Amino acid sequence: MGIFKRVKTISLANMNHSLDNYEDPIKMAKQYIRDLEFEIEKAQSALANQIYFEQKHEGLMRQVKMTIEDRKRQQQLALDKNKDEMAKLAIQQRLEHEKQLTLLEEQYTVIRNQTGALKDQLAKLKDIHADLQNRKSLLISRANVAGTTNTMNNTLFSTQSESIKNGFTRMEDKVLRLEAQASAHEYFNEKAYKNDKTYSIDVEEEFLKAKEAYGKNW
């Protein structure tokens, strides 16, 4: 018995885990709202039938009241003409219809209460529906933000992103090496130019005269 219970528990745990993985929050939220909308449709249909029945009951009570008034007039007319049997018959029928009216009025009270309860239930369902619609919009927004954040986090901390970052760093280092090589070439070229440069005798003589004159001025 203990083994079967453990197997059942494990099976239920695995099944619930699988269901949790398959459940998409947005899709499930929309489905719950559709289920609620179906309940609202049923409540509206039930309320429409209830209102029809209530109105029909009201019409039946009006007919009975009219019949009672007719029997009262027949009773009075029979008494005026000294027709006792007709008067008694009118009284009998009036009393029967008055009993029927009393029963109908009691039933009508119950029907009205049922109609009111259905209206309250429908109003609550619509309030819940409006609340869930607002919460659904917020849920979708939160899910989108969470999904985007997860994607960004996965990108930032993935092996691929680390490889990209390292590659970019290598390219920066390569550019630095090229810049250093360019600077070194420029330096050596300038030095070689200075060492290899020769001037004519006229230039050298003029240079010495200029240096001598510069020294006398100081």
Coordinates of N, CA and C in Angstrom, one line a residue:
M1 N 0.8 -1.2 0.0 CA 0.0 0.0 0.0 C 0.9 1.3 0.0
G2 N 2.0 1.2 0.8 CA 2.9 2.4 0.9 C 3.6 2.6 -0.4
I3 N 3.9 1.6 -1.2 CA 4.6 1.7 -2.4 C 3.7 2.4 -3.5
F4 N 2.5 1.9 -3.5 CA 1.5 2.5 -4.5 C 1.2 3.9 -4.2
K5 N 1.2 4.3 -2.9 CA 0.9 5.7 -2.5 C 2.1 6.5 -3.0
R6 N 3.3 6.0 -2.8 CA 4.5 6.8 -3.2 C 4.6 7.0 -4.7
V7 N 4.2 5.9 -5.4 CA 4.2 6.0 -6.9 C 3.2 7.0 -7.3
K8 N 2.0 7.0 -6.7 CA 1.0 8.0 -7.0 C 1.4 9.4 -6.8
T9 N 2.1 9.6 -5.6 CA 2.6 10.9 -5.3 C 3.7 11.4 -6.3
I10 N 4.6 10.5 -6.6 CA 5.6 10.8 -7.6 C 5.0 11.2 -8.9
S11 N 4.0 10.4 -9.4 CA 3.4 10.6 -10.7 C 2.7 12.0 -10.7
L12 N 2.0 12.3 -9.6 CA 1.3 13.6 -9.5 C 2.3 14.7 -9.5
A13 N 3.4 14.5 -8.8 CA 4.4 15.6 -8.7 C 5.0 15.8 -10.1
N14 N 5.3 14.7 -10.8 CA 5.9 14.9 -12.2 C 4.9 15.5 -13.1
M15 N 3.6 15.1 -13.0 CA 2.6 15.7 -13.9 C 2.4 17.2 -13.6
N16 N 2.3 17.5 -12.3 CA 2.2 19.0 -12.0 C 3.4 19.8 -12.4
H17 N 4.6 19.2 -12.3 CA 5.8 19.9 -12.8 C 5.7 20.1 -14.3
S18 N 5.2 19.1 -15.0 CA 5.1 19.3 -16.5 C 4.1 20.3 -16.8
L19 N 2.9 20.3 -16.1 CA 1.9 21.3 -16.3 C 2.4 22.7 -16.0
D20 N 3.1 22.8 -15.0 CA 3.7 24.2 -14.6 C 4.6 24.7 -15.7
N21 N 5.3 23.8 -16.3 CA 6.2 24.2 -17.4 C 5.5 24.6 -18.7
Y22 N 4.3 23.9 -18.9 CA 3.5 24.2 -20.1 C 2.7 25.4 -19.9
E23 N 2.4 25.8 -18.7 CA 1.5 27.0 -18.5 C 2.2 28.3 -18.9
D24 N 1.6 28.9 -19.8 CA 2.0 30.3 -20.2 C 1.2 31.3 -19.5
P25 N 1.7 32.2 -18.6 CA 0.9 33.1 -17.8 C -0.1 33.9 -18.6
I26 N 0.4 34.4 -19.7 CA -0.5 35.3 -20.5 C -1.7 34.5 -21.1
K27 N -1.3 33.4 -21.7 CA -2.4 32.5 -22.4 C -3.4 32.0 -21.3
M28 N -2.8 31.6 -20.2 CA -3.7 31.1 -19.1 C -4.6 32.3 -18.6
A29 N -4.1 33.5 -18.4 CA -4.9 34.6 -17.9 C -6.0 34.9 -18.9
K30 N -5.7 34.9 -20.2 CA -6.7 35.1 -21.2 C -7.8 34.0 -21.2
Q31 N -7.4 32.8 -21.0 CA -8.3 31.7 -20.9 C -9.2 31.8 -19.7
Y32 N -8.7 32.2 -18.6 CA -9.5 32.5 -17.4 C -10.6 33.5 -17.7
I33 N -10.2 34.6 -18.4 CA -11.1 35.6 -18.7 C -12.2 35.1 -19.6
R34 N -11.8 34.3 -20.6 CA -12.8 33.7 -21.5 C -13.8 32.8 -20.7
D35 N -13.2 32.1 -19.8 CA -14.1 31.2 -18.9 C -15.1 32.1 -18.2
L36 N -14.6 33.2 -17.6 CA -15.5 34.1 -16.9 C -16.5 34.8 -17.8
E37 N -16.1 35.1 -19.0 CA -17.1 35.7 -20.0 C -18.2 34.7 -20.3
F38 N -17.8 33.4 -20.4 CA -18.8 32.3 -20.6 C -19.8 32.3 -19.4
E39 N -19.3 32.4 -18.2 CA -20.2 32.4 -17.0 C -21.1 33.7 -17.1
I40 N -20.6 34.8 -17.5 CA -21.4 36.0 -17.6 C -22.5 35.8 -18.6
E41 N -22.2 35.1 -19.8 CA -23.2 34.9 -20.8 C -24.3 34.0 -20.2
K42 N -23.9 33.0 -19.4 CA -24.9 32.1 -18.8 C -25.8 32.8 -17.8
A43 N -25.1 33.7 -17.0 CA -25.9 34.5 -16.0 C -26.8 35.5 -16.7
Q44 N -26.4 36.1 -17.8 CA -27.3 37.0 -18.6 C -28.5 36.2 -19.1
S45 N -28.2 35.0 -19.7 CA -29.3 34.2 -20.2 C -30.3 33.8 -19.1
A46 N -29.8 33.4 -17.9 CA -30.6 33.1 -16.8 C -31.4 34.3 -16.3
L47 N -30.8 35.4 -16.3 CA -31.5 36.6 -15.9 C -32.6 37.0 -16.8
A48 N -32.3 36.9 -18.1 CA -33.3 37.2 -19.1 C -34.6 36.3 -19.0
N49 N -34.3 35.0 -18.7 CA -35.4 34.0 -18.5 C -36.2 34.4 -17.3
Q50 N -35.4 34.7 -16.2 CA -36.1 35.1 -14.9 C -37.0 36.3 -15.1
I51 N -36.5 37.3 -15.8 CA -37.3 38.5 -16.0 C -38.5 38.2 -16.8
Y52 N -38.3 37.4 -17.8 CA -39.5 37.0 -18.6 C -40.5 36.3 -17.7
F53 N -40.1 35.3 -16.9 CA -41.0 34.6 -16.0 C -41.7 35.6 -15.0
E54 N -40.9 36.5 -14.5 CA -41.4 37.5 -13.6 C -42.5 38.4 -14.2
Q55 N -42.2 38.8 -15.5 CA -43.2 39.6 -16.2 C -44.5 38.8 -16.5
K56 N -44.3 37.5 -16.8 CA -45.4 36.6 -17.1 C -46.2 36.4 -15.9
H57 N -45.6 36.3 -14.7 CA -46.3 36.2 -13.4 C -47.1 37.4 -13.1
E58 N -46.5 38.6 -13.4 CA -47.2 39.8 -13.2 C -48.5 39.9 -14.0
G59 N -48.4 39.5 -15.3 CA -49.5 39.4 -16.2 C -50.6 38.5 -15.6
L60 N -50.2 37.4 -15.1 CA -51.2 36.4 -14.5 C -51.9 37.0 -13.3
M61 N -51.2 37.7 -12.5 CA -51.8 38.4 -11.3 C -52.8 39.4 -11.8
R62 N -52.4 40.2 -12.8 CA -53.3 41.2 -13.3 C -54.6 40.6 -13.8
Q63 N -54.5 39.5 -14.5 CA -55.7 38.8 -15.0 C -56.6 38.3 -13.8
V64 N -56.0 37.7 -12.8 CA -56.7 37.3 -11.6 C -57.4 38.4 -10.9
K65 N -56.7 39.6 -10.8 CA -57.3 40.8 -10.2 C -58.5 41.2 -11.0
M66 N -58.3 41.2 -12.3 CA -59.5 41.6 -13.2 C -60.6 40.7 -13.0
T67 N -60.4 39.4 -12.9 CA -61.4 38.4 -12.7 C -62.1 38.6 -11.4
I68 N -61.4 38.9 -10.3 CA -62.0 39.2 -9.0 C -62.9 40.4 -9.1
E69 N -62.4 41.5 -9.8 CA -63.3 42.7 -9.9 C -64.6 42.3 -10.7
D70 N -64.4 41.5 -11.7 CA -65.6 41.1 -12.5 C -66.6 40.3 -11.6
R71 N -66.1 39.4 -10.8 CA -66.9 38.6 -9.9 C -67.6 39.5 -8.9
K72 N -66.9 40.6 -8.4 CA -67.5 41.5 -7.5 C -68.7 42.2 -8.2
R73 N -68.5 42.6 -9.4 CA -69.6 43.3 -10.1 C -70.8 42.3 -10.4
Q74 N -70.4 41.1 -10.7 CA -71.5 40.1 -10.9 C -72.3 39.8 -9.7
Q75 N -71.5 39.7 -8.6 CA -72.1 39.5 -7.3 C -73.1 40.6 -6.9
Q76 N -72.7 41.9 -7.1 CA -73.5 43.0 -6.8 C -74.8 43.1 -7.7
L77 N -74.5 42.8 -9.0 CA -75.6 42.8 -10.0 C -76.7 41.7 -9.6
A78 N -76.2 40.5 -9.2 CA -77.1 39.4 -8.9 C -77.9 39.8 -7.6
L79 N -77.2 40.5 -6.7 CA -78.0 40.9 -5.5 C -79.0 42.0 -5.8
D80 N -78.6 42.8 -6.7 CA -79.6 43.9 -7.1 C -80.8 43.3 -7.7
K81 N -80.7 42.2 -8.4 CA -81.8 41.5 -9.1 C -82.4 40.4 -8.3
N82 N -81.9 40.3 -7.1 CA -82.5 39.2 -6.2 C -82.2 37.8 -6.8
K83 N -81.1 37.6 -7.5 CA -80.7 36.3 -8.0 C -79.7 35.7 -7.0
D84 N -80.2 35.0 -6.0 CA -79.3 34.6 -4.9 C -78.3 33.5 -5.4
E85 N -78.7 32.6 -6.3 CA -77.8 31.6 -6.7 C -76.7 32.2 -7.6
M86 N -77.0 33.1 -8.4 CA -76.0 33.8 -9.2 C -75.0 34.6 -8.3
A87 N -75.5 35.2 -7.3 CA -74.7 35.9 -6.3 C -73.8 35.0 -5.6
K88 N -74.3 33.8 -5.1 CA -73.5 32.9 -4.4 C -72.4 32.3 -5.3
L89 N -72.7 32.0 -6.6 CA -71.7 31.5 -7.5 C -70.6 32.6 -7.7
A90 N -71.0 33.8 -7.9 CA -70.0 34.9 -8.1 C -69.1 35.0 -6.9
I91 N -69.7 34.9 -5.7 CA -69.0 35.0 -4.4 C -68.0 33.8 -4.3
Q92 N -68.4 32.6 -4.7 CA -67.6 31.4 -4.6 C -66.4 31.6 -5.6
Q93 N -66.6 32.1 -6.8 CA -65.6 32.2 -7.7 C -64.6 33.4 -7.3
R94 N -65.2 34.4 -6.7 CA -64.3 35.5 -6.2 C -63.4 35.0 -5.1
L95 N -63.9 34.3 -4.2 CA -63.1 33.8 -3.1 C -62.0 32.8 -3.6
E96 N -62.3 32.0 -4.6 CA -61.3 31.1 -5.2 C -60.2 31.9 -5.9
H97 N -60.6 33.0 -6.6 CA -59.6 33.8 -7.3 C -58.8 34.6 -6.3
E98 N -59.4 35.0 -5.2 CA -58.6 35.7 -4.2 C -57.6 34.8 -3.5
K99 N -57.9 33.5 -3.3 CA -56.9 32.6 -2.8 C -55.8 32.4 -3.8
Q100 N -56.2 32.3 -5.0 CA -55.2 32.1 -6.1 C -54.3 33.3 -6.2
L101 N -54.9 34.5 -6.0 CA -54.1 35.8 -6.0 C -53.1 35.8 -4.9
T102 N -53.6 35.4 -3.7 CA -52.7 35.3 -2.5 C -51.5 34.4 -2.8
L103 N -51.7 33.3 -3.4 CA -50.7 32.3 -3.7 C -49.7 32.9 -4.7
L104 N -50.3 33.5 -5.7 CA -49.5 34.1 -6.8 C -48.6 35.3 -6.3
E105 N -49.1 36.0 -5.4 CA -48.4 37.1 -4.8 C -47.2 36.6 -3.9
E106 N -47.4 35.5 -3.2 CA -46.3 34.9 -2.5 C -45.3 34.4 -3.4
Q107 N -45.7 33.7 -4.5 CA -44.7 33.2 -5.5 C -44.0 34.4 -6.1
Y108 N -44.7 35.5 -6.4 CA -44.1 36.6 -7.0 C -43.0 37.2 -6.2
T109 N -43.2 37.2 -4.8 CA -42.2 37.7 -3.9 C -40.9 36.9 -4.0
V110 N -41.1 35.6 -4.1 CA -39.9 34.7 -4.2 C -39.2 34.9 -5.6
I111 N -40.0 35.1 -6.6 CA -39.5 35.3 -8.0 C -38.7 36.6 -8.0
R112 N -39.2 37.7 -7.4 CA -38.5 38.9 -7.4 C -37.2 38.8 -6.6
N113 N -37.2 38.1 -5.5 CA -35.9 37.9 -4.8 C -34.9 37.1 -5.6
Q114 N -35.4 36.1 -6.4 CA -34.5 35.4 -7.2 C -33.9 36.3 -8.3
T115 N -34.8 37.1 -8.9 CA -34.3 38.1 -9.9 C -33.3 39.0 -9.4
G116 N -33.5 39.5 -8.2 CA -32.5 40.4 -7.6 C -31.2 39.7 -7.3
A117 N -31.3 38.5 -6.9 CA -30.0 37.7 -6.6 C -29.3 37.5 -7.9
L118 N -30.0 37.2 -9.0 CA -29.3 37.0 -10.3 C -28.7 38.3 -10.8
K119 N -29.4 39.4 -10.6 CA -28.8 40.7 -11.0 C -27.5 41.0 -10.2
D120 N -27.6 40.8 -8.9 CA -26.4 41.0 -8.0 C -25.2 40.1 -8.5
Q121 N -25.5 38.8 -8.8 CA -24.5 37.9 -9.2 C -23.9 38.4 -10.6
L122 N -24.7 38.8 -11.5 CA -24.3 39.3 -12.8 C -23.4 40.6 -12.6
A123 N -23.8 41.4 -11.7 CA -23.0 42.7 -11.5 C -21.7 42.3 -10.9
K124 N -21.6 41.4 -10.0 CA -20.3 41.0 -9.4 C -19.4 40.3 -10.5
L125 N -20.0 39.5 -11.3 CA -19.2 38.9 -12.4 C -18.6 39.9 -13.3
K126 N -19.5 41.0 -13.6 CA -19.0 42.0 -14.5 C -17.9 42.8 -13.9
D127 N -18.0 43.1 -12.6 CA -17.0 43.8 -11.8 C -15.7 43.0 -11.8
I128 N -15.8 41.7 -11.6 CA -14.6 40.8 -11.6 C -14.0 40.8 -13.0
H129 N -14.8 40.8 -14.1 CA -14.3 40.8 -15.4 C -13.6 42.1 -15.7
A130 N -14.1 43.2 -15.3 CA -13.4 44.5 -15.5 C -12.1 44.5 -14.8
D131 N -12.1 44.0 -13.5 CA -10.9 44.0 -12.8 C -9.8 43.1 -13.4
L132 N -10.2 42.0 -13.9 CA -9.3 41.0 -14.5 C -8.8 41.6 -15.8
Q133 N -9.6 42.3 -16.6 CA -9.1 42.9 -17.8 C -8.0 43.9 -17.5
N134 N -8.2 44.7 -16.5 CA -7.2 45.7 -16.1 C -5.9 45.0 -15.6
R135 N -6.1 44.0 -14.8 CA -5.0 43.2 -14.3 C -4.3 42.4 -15.5
K136 N -5.0 42.0 -16.5 CA -4.4 41.4 -17.6 C -3.5 42.3 -18.4
S137 N -3.9 43.5 -18.6 CA -3.1 44.5 -19.3 C -1.8 44.7 -18.5
L138 N -1.9 44.8 -17.2 CA -0.7 45.0 -16.4 C 0.2 43.7 -16.4
L139 N -0.5 42.6 -16.4 CA 0.3 41.3 -16.4 C 1.0 41.1 -17.7
I140 N 0.4 41.5 -18.8 CA 1.1 41.4 -20.1 C 2.3 42.4 -20.1
S141 N 2.1 43.6 -19.6 CA 3.3 44.5 -19.6 C 4.4 44.0 -18.7
R142 N 4.0 43.4 -17.5 CA 5.0 42.8 -16.6 C 5.8 41.7 -17.3
A143 N 5.0 40.8 -18.0 CA 5.6 39.7 -18.7 C 6.5 40.1 -19.8
N144 N 6.2 41.1 -20.5 CA 7.0 41.6 -21.6 C 8.3 42.2 -21.0
V145 N 8.2 43.0 -19.9 CA 9.4 43.5 -19.3 C 10.3 42.4 -18.7
A146 N 9.7 41.4 -18.1 CA 10.4 40.3 -17.5 C 11.1 39.5 -18.6
G147 N 10.4 39.3 -19.7 CA 11.0 38.5 -20.8 C 12.2 39.3 -21.4
T148 N 12.0 40.6 -21.6 CA 13.1 41.4 -22.2 C 14.3 41.4 -21.3
T149 N 14.0 41.6 -20.0 CA 15.1 41.6 -19.0 C 15.8 40.3 -19.0
N150 N 15.1 39.2 -19.0 CA 15.7 37.8 -19.0 C 16.6 37.7 -20.3
T151 N 16.1 38.2 -21.4 CA 16.9 38.1 -22.7 C 18.1 38.9 -22.6
M152 N 18.0 40.1 -22.0 CA 19.2 40.9 -21.9 C 20.2 40.3 -20.9
N153 N 19.7 39.8 -19.8 CA 20.6 39.1 -18.8 C 21.3 37.9 -19.4
N154 N 20.5 37.1 -20.2 CA 21.1 36.0 -20.8 C 22.2 36.4 -21.8
T155 N 22.0 37.5 -22.5 CA 22.9 38.0 -23.5 C 24.2 38.5 -22.7
L156 N 23.9 39.2 -21.7 CA 25.1 39.8 -20.9 C 26.0 38.8 -20.3
F157 N 25.4 37.7 -19.8 CA 26.1 36.7 -19.1 C 26.4 35.4 -19.8
S158 N 26.1 35.4 -21.1 CA 26.3 34.2 -21.9 C 27.8 34.1 -22.3
T159 N 28.2 32.9 -22.7 CA 29.6 32.7 -23.2 C 29.8 33.5 -24.4
Q160 N 28.8 33.6 -25.3 CA 29.0 34.3 -26.5 C 29.3 35.8 -26.2
S161 N 28.5 36.4 -25.3 CA 28.8 37.8 -25.0 C 30.2 38.0 -24.4
E162 N 30.7 37.0 -23.6 CA 32.0 37.2 -23.0 C 33.0 37.1 -24.2
S163 N 32.8 36.2 -25.1 CA 33.7 36.1 -26.3 C 33.7 37.3 -27.1
I164 N 32.5 37.9 -27.3 CA 32.5 39.2 -28.0 C 33.3 40.3 -27.3
K165 N 33.1 40.4 -26.0 CA 33.8 41.4 -25.2 C 35.3 41.2 -25.3
N166 N 35.7 39.9 -25.2 CA 37.2 39.7 -25.2 C 37.7 40.0 -26.6
G167 N 36.9 39.6 -27.7 CA 37.4 39.9 -29.0 C 37.5 41.4 -29.3
F168 N 36.6 42.2 -28.7 CA 36.6 43.7 -28.9 C 37.9 44.2 -28.2
T169 N 38.2 43.6 -27.0 CA 39.3 44.1 -26.3 C 40.6 43.8 -27.1
R170 N 40.6 42.6 -27.7 CA 41.8 42.3 -28.6 C 42.0 43.3 -29.7
M171 N 40.8 43.7 -30.3 CA 40.9 44.6 -31.4 C 41.4 46.0 -30.9
E172 N 41.0 46.4 -29.7 CA 41.5 47.6 -29.1 C 43.1 47.5 -28.9
D173 N 43.5 46.4 -28.4 CA 44.9 46.2 -28.2 C 45.7 46.2 -29.6
K174 N 45.1 45.6 -30.6 CA 45.7 45.6 -31.9 C 45.8 47.0 -32.4
V175 N 44.8 47.9 -32.3 CA 44.9 49.2 -32.7 C 46.0 50.0 -32.0
L176 N 46.1 49.7 -30.7 CA 47.1 50.4 -29.9 C 48.5 50.0 -30.4
R177 N 48.7 48.7 -30.8 CA 50.0 48.3 -31.3 C 50.3 49.0 -32.7
L178 N 49.2 49.1 -33.5 CA 49.4 49.8 -34.8 C 49.8 51.2 -34.6
E179 N 49.1 51.9 -33.6 CA 49.5 53.3 -33.3 C 50.9 53.4 -32.8
A180 N 51.3 52.4 -32.0 CA 52.7 52.5 -31.5 C 53.7 52.3 -32.6
Q181 N 53.4 51.3 -33.5 CA 54.3 51.1 -34.6 C 54.4 52.3 -35.5
A182 N 53.3 53.0 -35.7 CA 53.3 54.2 -36.5 C 54.1 55.3 -35.9
S183 N 54.0 55.5 -34.5 CA 54.8 56.5 -33.8 C 56.3 56.2 -33.9
A184 N 56.6 54.9 -33.8 CA 58.0 54.4 -33.8 C 58.6 54.7 -35.2
H185 N 57.9 54.4 -36.2 CA 58.4 54.7 -37.6 C 58.6 56.2 -37.8
E186 N 57.7 56.9 -37.3 CA 57.8 58.4 -37.5 C 59.0 58.9 -36.8
Y187 N 59.3 58.4 -35.6 CA 60.4 58.9 -34.8 C 61.7 58.5 -35.5
F188 N 61.9 57.3 -36.0 CA 63.1 56.9 -36.6 C 63.3 57.5 -38.0
N189 N 62.3 57.8 -38.7 CA 62.4 58.5 -40.0 C 62.9 59.9 -39.8
E190 N 62.4 60.6 -38.7 CA 62.8 62.0 -38.5 C 64.2 62.0 -38.1
K191 N 64.7 61.0 -37.2 CA 66.1 61.0 -36.8 C 67.0 60.7 -37.9
A192 N 66.6 59.8 -38.8 CA 67.5 59.5 -40.0 C 67.6 60.7 -40.9
Y193 N 66.5 61.4 -41.0 CA 66.5 62.6 -41.9 C 67.5 63.6 -41.3
K194 N 67.5 63.8 -40.0 CA 68.4 64.8 -39.4 C 69.9 64.3 -39.6
N195 N 70.1 63.0 -39.4 CA 71.5 62.5 -39.5 C 72.1 62.6 -41.0
D196 N 71.2 62.3 -41.9 CA 71.6 62.2 -43.3 C 71.7 63.6 -44.0
K197 N 71.2 64.6 -43.4 CA 71.1 65.9 -44.1 C 72.5 66.6 -44.2
T198 N 72.9 67.1 -45.3 CA 74.2 67.8 -45.5 C 73.9 69.1 -46.2
Y199 N 74.7 70.2 -45.9 CA 74.5 71.5 -46.4 C 75.7 71.9 -47.2
S200 N 75.5 72.9 -48.1 CA 76.7 73.4 -49.0 C 77.6 74.2 -48.1
I201 N 78.8 74.6 -48.7 CA 79.8 75.4 -48.0 C 79.3 76.8 -47.7
D202 N 78.5 77.3 -48.7 CA 78.0 78.7 -48.6 C 77.0 78.7 -47.4
V203 N 76.2 77.7 -47.3 CA 75.2 77.7 -46.2 C 75.9 77.6 -44.8
E204 N 77.0 76.8 -44.8 CA 77.7 76.6 -43.5 C 78.4 77.9 -43.1
E205 N 79.0 78.6 -44.1 CA 79.6 79.9 -43.8 C 78.6 81.0 -43.3
E206 N 77.5 81.0 -44.0 CA 76.5 82.0 -43.6 C 76.0 81.6 -42.2
F207 N 75.9 80.3 -41.9 CA 75.4 79.9 -40.6 C 76.4 80.3 -39.5
L208 N 77.7 80.2 -39.7 CA 78.7 80.6 -38.8 C 78.7 82.1 -38.5
K209 N 78.5 82.9 -39.7 CA 78.4 84.3 -39.5 C 77.2 84.7 -38.7
A210 N 76.1 84.0 -38.9 CA 74.8 84.3 -38.2 C 75.0 84.0 -36.7
K211 N 75.7 82.9 -36.4 CA 75.9 82.5 -35.0 C 76.8 83.5 -34.3
E212 N 77.9 84.0 -35.1 CA 78.8 85.0 -34.5 C 78.1 86.3 -34.2
A213 N 77.3 86.7 -35.2 CA 76.6 88.0 -35.0 C 75.6 87.9 -33.8
Y214 N 75.0 86.7 -33.7 CA 74.0 86.5 -32.6 C 74.7 86.5 -31.3
G215 N 76.0 86.0 -31.2 CA 76.7 86.0 -30.0 C 77.1 87.5 -29.6
K216 N 77.5 88.3 -30.6 CA 77.9 89.7 -30.3 C 76.7 90.5 -29.8
N217 N 75.5 90.2 -30.3 CA 74.4 91.0 -29.9 C 74.0 90.7 -28.4
W218 N 74.4 89.6 -28.0 CA 74.2 89.2 -26.6 C 75.3 89.5 -25.7

